[in-house]
PDB file of C-alpha atoms and ligand atoms in Angstrom:
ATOM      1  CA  UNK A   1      50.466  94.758 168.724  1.00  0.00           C
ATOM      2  CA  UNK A   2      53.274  97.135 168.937  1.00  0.00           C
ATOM      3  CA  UNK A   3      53.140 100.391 171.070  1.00  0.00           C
ATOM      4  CA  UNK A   4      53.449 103.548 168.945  1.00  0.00           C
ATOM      5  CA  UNK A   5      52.931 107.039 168.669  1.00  0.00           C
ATOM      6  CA  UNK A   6      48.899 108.003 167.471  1.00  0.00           C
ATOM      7  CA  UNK A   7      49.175 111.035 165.269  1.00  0.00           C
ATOM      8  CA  UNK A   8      45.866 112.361 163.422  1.00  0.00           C
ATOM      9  CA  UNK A   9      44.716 109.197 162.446  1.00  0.00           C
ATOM     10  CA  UNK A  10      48.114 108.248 161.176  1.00  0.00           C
ATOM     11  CA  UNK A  11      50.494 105.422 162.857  1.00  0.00           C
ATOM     12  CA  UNK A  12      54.048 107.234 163.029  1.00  0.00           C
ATOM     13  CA  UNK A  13      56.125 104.134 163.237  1.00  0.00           C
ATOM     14  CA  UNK A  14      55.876 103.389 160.456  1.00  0.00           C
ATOM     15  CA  UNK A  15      59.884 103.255 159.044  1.00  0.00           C
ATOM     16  CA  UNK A  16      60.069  99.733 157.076  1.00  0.00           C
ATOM     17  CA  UNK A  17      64.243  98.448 156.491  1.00  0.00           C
ATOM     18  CA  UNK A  18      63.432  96.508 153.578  1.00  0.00           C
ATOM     19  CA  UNK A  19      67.024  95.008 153.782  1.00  0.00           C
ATOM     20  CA  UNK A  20      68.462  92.406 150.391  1.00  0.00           C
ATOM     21  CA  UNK A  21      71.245  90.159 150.971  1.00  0.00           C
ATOM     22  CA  UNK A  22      73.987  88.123 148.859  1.00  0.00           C
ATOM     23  CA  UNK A  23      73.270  87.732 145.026  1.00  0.00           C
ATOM     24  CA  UNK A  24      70.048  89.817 145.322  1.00  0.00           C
ATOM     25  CA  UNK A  25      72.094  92.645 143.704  1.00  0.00           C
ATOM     26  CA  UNK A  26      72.344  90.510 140.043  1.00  0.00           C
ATOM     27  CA  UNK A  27      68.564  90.314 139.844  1.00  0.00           C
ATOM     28  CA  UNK A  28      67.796  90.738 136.454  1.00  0.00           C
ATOM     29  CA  UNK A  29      70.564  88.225 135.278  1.00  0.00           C
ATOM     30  CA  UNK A  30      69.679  85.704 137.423  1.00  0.00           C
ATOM     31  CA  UNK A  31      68.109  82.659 136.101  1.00  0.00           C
ATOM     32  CA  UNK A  32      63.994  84.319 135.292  1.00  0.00           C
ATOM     33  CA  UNK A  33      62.321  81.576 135.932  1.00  0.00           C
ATOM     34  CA  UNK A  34      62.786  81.575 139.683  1.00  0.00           C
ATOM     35  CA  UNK A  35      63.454  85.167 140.122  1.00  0.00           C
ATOM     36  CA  UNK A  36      61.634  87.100 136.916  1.00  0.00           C
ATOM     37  CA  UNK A  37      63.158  89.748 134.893  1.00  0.00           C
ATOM     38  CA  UNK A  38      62.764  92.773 137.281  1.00  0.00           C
ATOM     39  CA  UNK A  39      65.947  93.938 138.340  1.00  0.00           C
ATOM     40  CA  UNK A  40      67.043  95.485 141.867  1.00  0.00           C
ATOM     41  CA  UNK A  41      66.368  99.071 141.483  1.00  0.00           C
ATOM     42  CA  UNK A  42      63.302  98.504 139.762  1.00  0.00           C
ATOM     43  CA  UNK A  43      62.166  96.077 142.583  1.00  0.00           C
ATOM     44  CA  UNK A  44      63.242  98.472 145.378  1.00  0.00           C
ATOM     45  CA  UNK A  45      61.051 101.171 143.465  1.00  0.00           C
ATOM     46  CA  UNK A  46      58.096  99.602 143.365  1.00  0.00           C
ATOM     47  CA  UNK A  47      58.392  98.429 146.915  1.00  0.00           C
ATOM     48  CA  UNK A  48      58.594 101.909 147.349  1.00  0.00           C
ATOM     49  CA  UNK A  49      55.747 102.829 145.883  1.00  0.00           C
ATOM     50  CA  UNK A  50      53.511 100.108 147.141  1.00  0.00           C
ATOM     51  CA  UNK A  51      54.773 101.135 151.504  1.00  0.00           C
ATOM     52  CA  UNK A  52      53.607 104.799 150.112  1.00  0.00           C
ATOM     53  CA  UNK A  53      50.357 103.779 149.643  1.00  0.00           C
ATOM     54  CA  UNK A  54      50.000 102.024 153.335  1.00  0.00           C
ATOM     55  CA  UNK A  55      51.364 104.875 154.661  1.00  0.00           C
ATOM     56  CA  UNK A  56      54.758 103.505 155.413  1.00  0.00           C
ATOM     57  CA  UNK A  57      58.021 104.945 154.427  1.00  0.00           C
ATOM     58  CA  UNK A  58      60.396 102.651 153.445  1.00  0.00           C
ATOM     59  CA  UNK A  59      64.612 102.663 153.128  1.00  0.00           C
ATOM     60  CA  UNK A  60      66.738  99.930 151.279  1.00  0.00           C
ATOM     61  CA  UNK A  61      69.849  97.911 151.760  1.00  0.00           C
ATOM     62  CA  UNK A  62      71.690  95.626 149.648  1.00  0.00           C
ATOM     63  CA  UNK A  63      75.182  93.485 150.005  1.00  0.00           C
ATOM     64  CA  UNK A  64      76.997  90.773 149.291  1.00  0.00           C
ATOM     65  CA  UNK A  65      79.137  90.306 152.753  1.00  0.00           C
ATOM     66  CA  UNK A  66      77.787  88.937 156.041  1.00  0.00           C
ATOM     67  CA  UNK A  67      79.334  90.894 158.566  1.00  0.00           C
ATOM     68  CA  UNK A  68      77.876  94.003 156.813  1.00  0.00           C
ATOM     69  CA  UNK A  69      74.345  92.931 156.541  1.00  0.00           C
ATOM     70  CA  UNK A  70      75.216  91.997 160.332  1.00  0.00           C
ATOM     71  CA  UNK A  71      76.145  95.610 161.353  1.00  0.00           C
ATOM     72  CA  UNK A  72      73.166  97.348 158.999  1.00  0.00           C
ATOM     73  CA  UNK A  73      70.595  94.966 161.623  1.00  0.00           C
ATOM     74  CA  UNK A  74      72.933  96.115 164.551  1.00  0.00           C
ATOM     75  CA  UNK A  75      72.311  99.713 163.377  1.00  0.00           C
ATOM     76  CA  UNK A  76      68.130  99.308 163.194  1.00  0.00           C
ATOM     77  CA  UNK A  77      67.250 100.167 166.882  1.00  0.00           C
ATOM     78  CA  UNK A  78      65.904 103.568 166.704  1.00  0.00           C
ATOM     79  CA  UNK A  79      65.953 104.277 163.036  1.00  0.00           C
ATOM     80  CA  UNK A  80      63.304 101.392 161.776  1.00  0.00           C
ATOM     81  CA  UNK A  81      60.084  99.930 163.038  1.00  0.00           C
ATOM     82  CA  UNK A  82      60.240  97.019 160.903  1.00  0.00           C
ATOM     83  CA  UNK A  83      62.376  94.954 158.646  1.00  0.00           C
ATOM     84  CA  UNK A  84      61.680  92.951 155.827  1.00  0.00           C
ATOM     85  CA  UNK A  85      64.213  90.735 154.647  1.00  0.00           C
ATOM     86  CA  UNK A  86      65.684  88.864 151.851  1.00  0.00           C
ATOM     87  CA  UNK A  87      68.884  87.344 152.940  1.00  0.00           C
ATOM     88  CA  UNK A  88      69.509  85.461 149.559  1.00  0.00           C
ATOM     89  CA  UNK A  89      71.533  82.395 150.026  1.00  0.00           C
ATOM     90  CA  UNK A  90      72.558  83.136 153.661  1.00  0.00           C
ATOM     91  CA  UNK A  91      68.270  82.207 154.611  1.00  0.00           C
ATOM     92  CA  UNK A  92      69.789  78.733 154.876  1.00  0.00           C
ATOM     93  CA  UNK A  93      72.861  78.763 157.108  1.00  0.00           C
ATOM     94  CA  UNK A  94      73.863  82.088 158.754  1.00  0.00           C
ATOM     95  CA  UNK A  95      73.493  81.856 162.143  1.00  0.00           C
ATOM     96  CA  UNK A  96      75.107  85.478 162.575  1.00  0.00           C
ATOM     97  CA  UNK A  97      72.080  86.981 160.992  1.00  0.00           C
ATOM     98  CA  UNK A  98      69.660  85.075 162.614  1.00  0.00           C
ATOM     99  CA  UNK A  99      71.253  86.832 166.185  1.00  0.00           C
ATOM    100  CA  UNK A 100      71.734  89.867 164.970  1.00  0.00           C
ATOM    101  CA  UNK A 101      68.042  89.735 163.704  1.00  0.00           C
ATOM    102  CA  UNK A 102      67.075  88.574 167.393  1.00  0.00           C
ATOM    103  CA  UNK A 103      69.093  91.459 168.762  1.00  0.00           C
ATOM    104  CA  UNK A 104      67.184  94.177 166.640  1.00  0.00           C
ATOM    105  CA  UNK A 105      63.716  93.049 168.550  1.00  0.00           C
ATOM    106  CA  UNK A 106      62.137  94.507 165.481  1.00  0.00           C
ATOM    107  CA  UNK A 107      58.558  92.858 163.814  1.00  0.00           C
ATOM    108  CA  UNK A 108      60.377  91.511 160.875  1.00  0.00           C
ATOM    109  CA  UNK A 109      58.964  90.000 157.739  1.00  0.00           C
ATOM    110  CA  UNK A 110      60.995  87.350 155.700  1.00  0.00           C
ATOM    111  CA  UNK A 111      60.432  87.368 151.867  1.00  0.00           C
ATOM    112  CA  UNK A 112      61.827  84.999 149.005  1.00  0.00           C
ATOM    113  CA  UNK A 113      60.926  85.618 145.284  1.00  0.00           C
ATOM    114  CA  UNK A 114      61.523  81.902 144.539  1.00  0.00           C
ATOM    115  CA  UNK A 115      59.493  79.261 146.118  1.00  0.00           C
ATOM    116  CA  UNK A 116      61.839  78.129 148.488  1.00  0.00           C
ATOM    117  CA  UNK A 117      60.101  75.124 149.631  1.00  0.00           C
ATOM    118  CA  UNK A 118      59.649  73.831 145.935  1.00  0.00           C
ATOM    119  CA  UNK A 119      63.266  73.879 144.958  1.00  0.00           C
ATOM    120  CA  UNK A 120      66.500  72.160 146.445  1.00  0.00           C
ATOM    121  CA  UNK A 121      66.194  70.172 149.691  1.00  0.00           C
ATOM    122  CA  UNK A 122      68.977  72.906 151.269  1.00  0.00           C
ATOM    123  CA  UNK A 123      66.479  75.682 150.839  1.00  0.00           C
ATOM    124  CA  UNK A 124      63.744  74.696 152.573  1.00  0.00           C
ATOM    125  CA  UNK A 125      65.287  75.317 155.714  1.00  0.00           C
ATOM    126  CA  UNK A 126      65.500  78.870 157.168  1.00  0.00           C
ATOM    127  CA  UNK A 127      67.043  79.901 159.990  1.00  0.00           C
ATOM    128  CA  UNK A 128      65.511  83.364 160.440  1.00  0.00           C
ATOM    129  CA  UNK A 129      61.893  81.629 160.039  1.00  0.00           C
ATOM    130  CA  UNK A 130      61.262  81.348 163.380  1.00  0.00           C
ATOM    131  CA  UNK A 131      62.238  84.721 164.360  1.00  0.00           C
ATOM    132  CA  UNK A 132      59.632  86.376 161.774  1.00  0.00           C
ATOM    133  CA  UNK A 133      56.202  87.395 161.889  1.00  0.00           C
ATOM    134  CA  UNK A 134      55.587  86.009 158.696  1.00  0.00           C
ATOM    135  CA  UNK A 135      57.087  84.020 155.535  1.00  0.00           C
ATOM    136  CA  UNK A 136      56.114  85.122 152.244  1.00  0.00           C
ATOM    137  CA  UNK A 137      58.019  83.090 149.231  1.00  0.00           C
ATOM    138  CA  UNK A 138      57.022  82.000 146.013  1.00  0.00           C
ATOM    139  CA  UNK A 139      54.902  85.363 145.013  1.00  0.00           C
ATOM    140  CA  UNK A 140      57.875  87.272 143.340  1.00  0.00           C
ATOM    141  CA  UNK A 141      57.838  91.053 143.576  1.00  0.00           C
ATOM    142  CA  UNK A 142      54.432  90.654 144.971  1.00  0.00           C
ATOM    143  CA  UNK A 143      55.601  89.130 147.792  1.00  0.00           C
ATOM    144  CA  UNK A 144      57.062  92.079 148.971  1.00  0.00           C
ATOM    145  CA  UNK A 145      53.689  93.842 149.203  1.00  0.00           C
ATOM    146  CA  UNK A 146      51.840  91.310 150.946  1.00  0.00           C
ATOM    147  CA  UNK A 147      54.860  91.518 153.615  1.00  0.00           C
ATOM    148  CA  UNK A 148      54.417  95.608 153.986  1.00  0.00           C
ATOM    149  CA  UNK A 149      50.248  94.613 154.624  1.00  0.00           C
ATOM    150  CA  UNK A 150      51.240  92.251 157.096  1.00  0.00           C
ATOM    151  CA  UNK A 151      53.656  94.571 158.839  1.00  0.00           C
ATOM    152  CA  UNK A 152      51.561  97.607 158.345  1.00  0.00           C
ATOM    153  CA  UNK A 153      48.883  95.538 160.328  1.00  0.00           C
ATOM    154  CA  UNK A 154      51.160  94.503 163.136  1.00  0.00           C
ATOM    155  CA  UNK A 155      52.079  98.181 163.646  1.00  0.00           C
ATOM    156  CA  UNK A 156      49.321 100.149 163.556  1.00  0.00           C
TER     157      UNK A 156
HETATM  158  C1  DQA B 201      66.038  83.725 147.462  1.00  0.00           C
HETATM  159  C2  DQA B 201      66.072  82.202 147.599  1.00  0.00           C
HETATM  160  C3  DQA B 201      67.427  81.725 148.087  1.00  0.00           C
HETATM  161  O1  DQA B 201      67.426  80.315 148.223  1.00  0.00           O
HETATM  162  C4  DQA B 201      68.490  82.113 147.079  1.00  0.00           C
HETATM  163  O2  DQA B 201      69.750  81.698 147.545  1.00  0.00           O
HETATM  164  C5  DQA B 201      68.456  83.555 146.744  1.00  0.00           C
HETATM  165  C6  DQA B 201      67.175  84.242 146.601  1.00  0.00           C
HETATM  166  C7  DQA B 201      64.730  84.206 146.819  1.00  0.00           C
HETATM  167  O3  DQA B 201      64.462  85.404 146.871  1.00  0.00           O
HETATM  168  O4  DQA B 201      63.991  83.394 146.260  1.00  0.00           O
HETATM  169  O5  DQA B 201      69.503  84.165 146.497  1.00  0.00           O
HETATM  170  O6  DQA B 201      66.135  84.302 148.754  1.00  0.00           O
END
């Protein structure tokens, strides 16, 4: 359980980073039957709506180059109390990510639209996995809310 501040009967740590990585900005173009139709700014709106309704307040993050994505985690101590995260492409190789994830010491959810484990071989393997409270993939946008009840959970 993580230590936080009581208010009247309300958790206030309750800032969620829900953070997208490479690609994740074409949603909408990308190929529907592993992603759907919705497209980024929809998806980060509904997220939106769904942390409201747990109570949790949540800020969003998108790009296409590592080192960025890198120095957004680097920049989490303080200002978040969770992350969920969507690294795209980099799930399956970048290392970087995985230390700078380690170095936040954040409760951090990993999501994936797609079912990751149902697709190509070099997908199944994630290198942030291990570092995550939970892996949610194959639910689509839904996903996403299951990981802000799981976090909400672990912070309260
Ligand atoms: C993804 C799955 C990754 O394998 C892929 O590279 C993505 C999106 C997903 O949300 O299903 O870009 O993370």
């Amino acid at each position: 359980m993580a230590a936080g501040i009581t208010g009247v009967g309300r958790i206030l740590n309750n800032r969620i980073a829900v953070m997208h990585g490479v690609n994740l900005d074409q949603l909408g173009q990308r190929d529907p039957a592993h992603y759907g139709s919705m497209d980024l700014a929809a998806l980060e709106r509904q997220i939106g709506q769904w942390a409201q309704g747990l109570g949790l307040s949540a800020r969003f993050f998108q790009t296409n180059h590592e080192g960025v994505f890198v120095e957004h985690l680097h920049g989490l101590r303080g200002l978040a109390d969770a992350v969920i995260l969507n690294p795209g492409a980099w799930t399956h190789y970048a290392y970087a990510i995985r230390d700078a994830l380690e170095l936040t010491g954040l409760p951090a959810v990993e999501v994936h639209l797609s079912a990751v484990d149902r697709r190509e071989d070099w997908r199944r393997r994630s290198v942030i996995s291990e570092l995550c409270v939970a892996t949610v993939s194959g639910k689509g946008p839904d996903g996403y809310r299951e990981a802000l009840e799981i976090l909400s959970k672990e912070l309260t």
